[in-house]
Amino acid sequence: MTTPQEQHPPQSPGGMFENRLRKNARHFRKWAQARGLTCFRIYDRDIPEYPYAVDLYGDRVLLVEYPRRRAIKTGSVEQQREEVLASVARVLETAPEHVHVKTHTPQPWGRQQYERMGQGSERFVVEEQGLKFWVNLGDYLDTGLFMDHRLTRARVREEARGKRFLNLFAYTGAFTVYAADGGAARTVTVDLSNTYLDWAEENLALNGLAHAQHALIRADVPSWLEAQRAEPERYELIVCDPPSFSTSKRMSGSFNVQRDQSRLLESLQAVLAPGGVLYFSTNFQGFTLNASAVRDLEIEELTPASIPEDFQRKEIHRCWRMVAPRR
């Protein structure tokens, strides 16, 4: 007589990973199609023994591994990576050359966090909620689109009509594309990187939105904001998503979101129109908002409601909606 355990032997961790990936892929592919998404996450470190994130970008896959220190010491990371790569290619029916791998390793602030391991650097277009964006899975620190912010981008589009919109630390300008698509009267996009500003311009053009009322400014955001305080242009809608830490030869000093938030928030309020809305976000999980710096604003924390369903780990970012008083 066989025991229940003999009839149904426990699954190996590898089998559990592949089965979870298959189940998630079925669910999220239907879910994404209903929402007009061709890029989304289908596995988010669901099983502790398999600390990976698996993102679909059209017919390409981005696999991000978060190796544990013990696995690094024992040298088991490479073996598990090969196992996971085989499962991903099999379950998602993806050619191995279309799977890009990056490794996340904790680094001191200001150091690069992702080591490029994948091959190829081809740019291609993905779709999100009726809009199109250029992405690149191989060449840069990130892909060009922060998928975890798509719900906040949708909010911005809904609120943008007829408003002056300011996008700070703008990266590749996805928020600007949404605001422009929502009918913003004017947009100003500020980032220190020429590469990302060119990318933002191409994203606007890709959606037929490259018009004169959409200005792109290369500048260090804190310094640029300080310069605006003398005779500020006021904006009815602002998005500010600063990095946790940044430093550059083109900056005066460094930027630390926890240390420098008070001055940044004060400068933001100087350019926020009466009754205007500021979306402030950070991916620094140790962040504590200085309430005294925003005491004159009506504040609503959107976390975790701002994080999409496909991101199972709800600590990926924090986000607030702040409204200036009407005078």
mmCIF file of N, CA and C in Angstrom, residues 125-191:
data_model
loop_
_atom_site.group_PDB
_atom_site.id
_atom_site.type_symbol
_atom_site.label_atom_id
_atom_site.label_comp_id
_atom_site.label_asym_id
_atom_site.label_seq_id
_atom_site.Cartn_x
_atom_site.Cartn_y
_atom_site.Cartn_z
ATOM 1 N N VAL A 125 10.067 48.554 -29.647
ATOM 2 C CA VAL A 125 8.924 49.299 -29.122
ATOM 3 C C VAL A 125 7.995 48.368 -28.356
ATOM 4 N N VAL A 126 7.553 48.842 -27.179
ATOM 5 C CA VAL A 126 6.519 48.152 -26.417
ATOM 6 C C VAL A 126 5.315 49.088 -26.271
ATOM 7 N N GLU A 127 4.188 48.503 -25.909
ATOM 8 C CA GLU A 127 2.958 49.277 -25.775
ATOM 9 C C GLU A 127 2.456 49.220 -24.337
ATOM 10 N N GLU A 128 1.891 50.350 -23.901
ATOM 11 C CA GLU A 128 1.372 50.439 -22.545
ATOM 12 C C GLU A 128 0.175 51.371 -22.541
ATOM 13 N N GLN A 129 -1.000 50.812 -22.306
ATOM 14 C CA GLN A 129 -2.221 51.594 -22.099
ATOM 15 C C GLN A 129 -2.452 52.591 -23.243
ATOM 16 N N GLY A 130 -2.264 52.092 -24.483
ATOM 17 C CA GLY A 130 -2.532 52.913 -25.652
ATOM 18 C C GLY A 130 -1.373 53.760 -26.126
ATOM 19 N N LEU A 131 -0.207 53.693 -25.468
ATOM 20 C CA LEU A 131 0.964 54.471 -25.850
ATOM 21 C C LEU A 131 2.128 53.534 -26.160
ATOM 22 N N LYS A 132 3.138 54.085 -26.859
ATOM 23 C CA LYS A 132 4.284 53.290 -27.268
ATOM 24 C C LYS A 132 5.569 53.882 -26.695
ATOM 25 N N PHE A 133 6.516 52.996 -26.396
ATOM 26 C CA PHE A 133 7.786 53.425 -25.800
ATOM 27 C C PHE A 133 8.934 52.584 -26.351
ATOM 28 N N TRP A 134 10.065 53.263 -26.587
ATOM 29 C CA TRP A 134 11.286 52.562 -26.941
ATOM 30 C C TRP A 134 11.906 51.958 -25.679
ATOM 31 N N VAL A 135 12.360 50.716 -25.769
ATOM 32 C CA VAL A 135 13.079 50.088 -24.660
ATOM 33 C C VAL A 135 14.347 49.432 -25.188
ATOM 34 N N ASN A 136 15.263 49.184 -24.290
ATOM 35 C CA ASN A 136 16.531 48.539 -24.608
ATOM 36 C C ASN A 136 16.897 47.658 -23.415
ATOM 37 N N LEU A 137 16.958 46.369 -23.619
ATOM 38 C CA LEU A 137 17.164 45.444 -22.508
ATOM 39 C C LEU A 137 18.631 45.174 -22.194
ATOM 40 N N GLY A 138 19.555 45.677 -23.022
ATOM 41 C CA GLY A 138 20.931 45.285 -22.835
ATOM 42 C C GLY A 138 21.913 46.379 -22.496
ATOM 43 N N ASP A 139 21.723 47.576 -23.026
ATOM 44 C CA ASP A 139 22.797 48.563 -23.000
ATOM 45 C C ASP A 139 22.863 49.435 -21.760
ATOM 46 N N TYR A 140 21.752 49.581 -21.046
ATOM 47 C CA TYR A 140 21.695 50.585 -19.997
ATOM 48 C C TYR A 140 21.359 49.971 -18.652
ATOM 49 N N LEU A 141 21.512 50.796 -17.620
ATOM 50 C CA LEU A 141 21.225 50.355 -16.261
ATOM 51 C C LEU A 141 19.806 49.820 -16.151
ATOM 52 N N ASP A 142 18.841 50.539 -16.745
ATOM 53 C CA ASP A 142 17.447 50.108 -16.767
ATOM 54 C C ASP A 142 16.973 50.038 -18.212
ATOM 55 N N THR A 143 15.767 49.601 -18.419
ATOM 56 C CA THR A 143 15.304 49.294 -19.777
ATOM 57 C C THR A 143 14.779 50.505 -20.532
ATOM 58 N N GLY A 144 14.475 51.596 -19.824
ATOM 59 C CA GLY A 144 13.867 52.765 -20.449
ATOM 60 C C GLY A 144 12.434 52.986 -20.017
ATOM 61 N N LEU A 145 11.856 52.027 -19.293
ATOM 62 C CA LEU A 145 10.465 52.175 -18.838
ATOM 63 C C LEU A 145 10.330 51.520 -17.469
ATOM 64 N N PHE A 146 10.000 52.327 -16.460
ATOM 65 C CA PHE A 146 9.746 51.783 -15.119
ATOM 66 C C PHE A 146 8.296 51.315 -15.062
ATOM 67 N N MET A 147 8.092 50.008 -15.234
ATOM 68 C CA MET A 147 6.738 49.476 -15.348
ATOM 69 C C MET A 147 5.938 49.630 -14.065
ATOM 70 N N ASP A 148 6.625 49.704 -12.913
ATOM 71 C CA ASP A 148 5.900 49.788 -11.649
ATOM 72 C C ASP A 148 5.182 51.123 -11.475
ATOM 73 N N HIS A 149 5.449 52.106 -12.346
ATOM 74 C CA HIS A 149 4.791 53.410 -12.232
ATOM 75 C C HIS A 149 3.628 53.585 -13.210
ATOM 76 N N ARG A 150 3.190 52.505 -13.856
ATOM 77 C CA ARG A 150 2.176 52.702 -14.901
ATOM 78 C C ARG A 150 0.837 53.192 -14.345
ATOM 79 N N LEU A 151 0.471 52.819 -13.104
ATOM 80 C CA LEU A 151 -0.798 53.305 -12.542
ATOM 81 C C LEU A 151 -0.734 54.798 -12.266
ATOM 82 N N THR A 152 0.402 55.285 -11.789
ATOM 83 C CA THR A 152 0.556 56.721 -11.553
ATOM 84 C C THR A 152 0.607 57.469 -12.877
ATOM 85 N N ARG A 153 1.222 56.872 -13.899
ATOM 86 C CA ARG A 153 1.204 57.497 -15.223
ATOM 87 C C ARG A 153 -0.237 57.657 -15.722
ATOM 88 N N ALA A 154 -1.059 56.642 -15.487
ATOM 89 C CA ALA A 154 -2.462 56.738 -15.898
ATOM 90 C C ALA A 154 -3.173 57.869 -15.152
ATOM 91 N N ARG A 155 -2.868 58.045 -13.875
ATOM 92 C CA ARG A 155 -3.441 59.156 -13.104
ATOM 93 C C ARG A 155 -3.046 60.500 -13.717
ATOM 94 N N VAL A 156 -1.771 60.615 -14.069
ATOM 95 C CA VAL A 156 -1.268 61.866 -14.656
ATOM 96 C C VAL A 156 -2.014 62.174 -15.958
ATOM 97 N N ARG A 157 -2.207 61.175 -16.795
ATOM 98 C CA ARG A 157 -2.930 61.399 -18.053
ATOM 99 C C ARG A 157 -4.353 61.883 -17.790
ATOM 100 N N GLU A 158 -4.995 61.298 -16.799
ATOM 101 C CA GLU A 158 -6.371 61.694 -16.483
ATOM 102 C C GLU A 158 -6.458 63.127 -15.967
ATOM 103 N N GLU A 159 -5.389 63.607 -15.315
ATOM 104 C CA GLU A 159 -5.435 64.918 -14.675
ATOM 105 C C GLU A 159 -4.782 66.035 -15.499
ATOM 106 N N ALA A 160 -4.207 65.699 -16.647
ATOM 107 C CA ALA A 160 -3.315 66.644 -17.331
ATOM 108 C C ALA A 160 -4.015 67.672 -18.218
ATOM 109 N N ARG A 161 -5.250 67.441 -18.616
ATOM 110 C CA ARG A 161 -5.857 68.289 -19.649
ATOM 111 C C ARG A 161 -5.807 69.768 -19.286
ATOM 112 N N GLY A 162 -5.227 70.551 -20.207
ATOM 113 C CA GLY A 162 -5.177 71.995 -20.063
ATOM 114 C C GLY A 162 -4.188 72.510 -19.034
ATOM 115 N N LYS A 163 -3.385 71.613 -18.457
ATOM 116 C CA LYS A 163 -2.494 72.025 -17.370
ATOM 117 C C LYS A 163 -1.046 72.151 -17.850
ATOM 118 N N ARG A 164 -0.282 72.939 -17.094
ATOM 119 C CA ARG A 164 1.158 72.997 -17.290
ATOM 120 C C ARG A 164 1.765 71.888 -16.438
ATOM 121 N N PHE A 165 2.572 71.053 -17.083
ATOM 122 C CA PHE A 165 3.094 69.842 -16.448
ATOM 123 C C PHE A 165 4.608 69.903 -16.381
ATOM 124 N N LEU A 166 5.163 69.541 -15.228
ATOM 125 C CA LEU A 166 6.609 69.524 -15.003
ATOM 126 C C LEU A 166 7.036 68.128 -14.597
ATOM 127 N N ASN A 167 8.024 67.571 -15.312
ATOM 128 C CA ASN A 167 8.533 66.225 -15.043
ATOM 129 C C ASN A 167 10.004 66.348 -14.663
ATOM 130 N N LEU A 168 10.328 66.018 -13.411
ATOM 131 C CA LEU A 168 11.680 66.201 -12.878
ATOM 132 C C LEU A 168 12.357 64.859 -12.618
ATOM 133 N N PHE A 169 13.678 64.803 -12.846
ATOM 134 C CA PHE A 169 14.410 63.533 -12.866
ATOM 135 C C PHE A 169 13.677 62.616 -13.843
ATOM 136 N N ALA A 170 13.487 63.114 -15.056
ATOM 137 C CA ALA A 170 12.461 62.582 -15.965
ATOM 138 C C ALA A 170 12.824 61.271 -16.634
ATOM 139 N N TYR A 171 14.110 60.888 -16.599
ATOM 140 C CA TYR A 171 14.540 59.650 -17.242
ATOM 141 C C TYR A 171 14.163 59.707 -18.726
ATOM 142 N N THR A 172 13.425 58.752 -19.260
ATOM 143 C CA THR A 172 13.111 58.735 -20.693
ATOM 144 C C THR A 172 11.755 59.358 -21.003
ATOM 145 N N GLY A 173 11.189 60.082 -20.033
ATOM 146 C CA GLY A 173 10.028 60.919 -20.305
ATOM 147 C C GLY A 173 8.686 60.220 -20.401
ATOM 148 N N ALA A 174 8.529 59.027 -19.820
ATOM 149 C CA ALA A 174 7.254 58.322 -19.937
ATOM 150 C C ALA A 174 6.104 59.127 -19.332
ATOM 151 N N PHE A 175 6.345 59.770 -18.180
ATOM 152 C CA PHE A 175 5.292 60.595 -17.582
ATOM 153 C C PHE A 175 4.926 61.755 -18.505
ATOM 154 N N THR A 176 5.919 62.311 -19.193
ATOM 155 C CA THR A 176 5.653 63.415 -20.120
ATOM 156 C C THR A 176 4.779 62.948 -21.274
ATOM 157 N N VAL A 177 5.051 61.770 -21.807
ATOM 158 C CA VAL A 177 4.241 61.224 -22.892
ATOM 159 C C VAL A 177 2.791 61.081 -22.436
ATOM 160 N N TYR A 178 2.581 60.574 -21.233
ATOM 161 C CA TYR A 178 1.220 60.426 -20.715
ATOM 162 C C TYR A 178 0.538 61.784 -20.540
ATOM 163 N N ALA A 179 1.271 62.757 -19.994
ATOM 164 C CA ALA A 179 0.691 64.086 -19.787
ATOM 165 C C ALA A 179 0.342 64.731 -21.124
ATOM 166 N N ALA A 180 1.246 64.610 -22.096
ATOM 167 C CA ALA A 180 0.977 65.173 -23.425
ATOM 168 C C ALA A 180 -0.225 64.494 -24.065
ATOM 169 N N ASP A 181 -0.304 63.179 -23.934
ATOM 170 C CA ASP A 181 -1.444 62.440 -24.484
ATOM 171 C C ASP A 181 -2.742 62.834 -23.789
ATOM 172 N N GLY A 182 -2.634 63.219 -22.520
ATOM 173 C CA GLY A 182 -3.821 63.643 -21.770
ATOM 174 C C GLY A 182 -4.246 65.068 -22.056
ATOM 175 N N GLY A 183 -3.517 65.774 -22.926
ATOM 176 C CA GLY A 183 -3.922 67.121 -23.316
ATOM 177 C C GLY A 183 -3.311 68.235 -22.498
ATOM 178 N N ALA A 184 -2.125 68.006 -21.914
ATOM 179 C CA ALA A 184 -1.461 69.074 -21.167
ATOM 180 C C ALA A 184 -1.212 70.270 -22.081
ATOM 181 N N ALA A 185 -1.429 71.474 -21.559
ATOM 182 C CA ALA A 185 -1.214 72.684 -22.349
ATOM 183 C C ALA A 185 0.264 72.894 -22.645
ATOM 184 N N ARG A 186 1.114 72.481 -21.706
ATOM 185 C CA ARG A 186 2.564 72.649 -21.850
ATOM 186 C C ARG A 186 3.241 71.620 -20.965
ATOM 187 N N THR A 187 4.367 71.080 -21.414
ATOM 188 C CA THR A 187 5.149 70.196 -20.564
ATOM 189 C C THR A 187 6.597 70.652 -20.560
ATOM 190 N N VAL A 188 7.235 70.500 -19.402
ATOM 191 C CA VAL A 188 8.660 70.772 -19.251
ATOM 192 C C VAL A 188 9.279 69.526 -18.625
ATOM 193 N N THR A 189 10.286 68.988 -19.297
ATOM 194 C CA THR A 189 10.926 67.738 -18.894
ATOM 195 C C THR A 189 12.386 68.023 -18.583
ATOM 196 N N VAL A 190 12.814 67.715 -17.336
ATOM 197 C CA VAL A 190 14.160 68.070 -16.901
ATOM 198 C C VAL A 190 14.919 66.817 -16.467
ATOM 199 N N ASP A 191 16.106 66.633 -17.038
ATOM 200 C CA ASP A 191 16.984 65.540 -16.631
ATOM 201 C C ASP A 191 18.413 65.955 -16.946
#
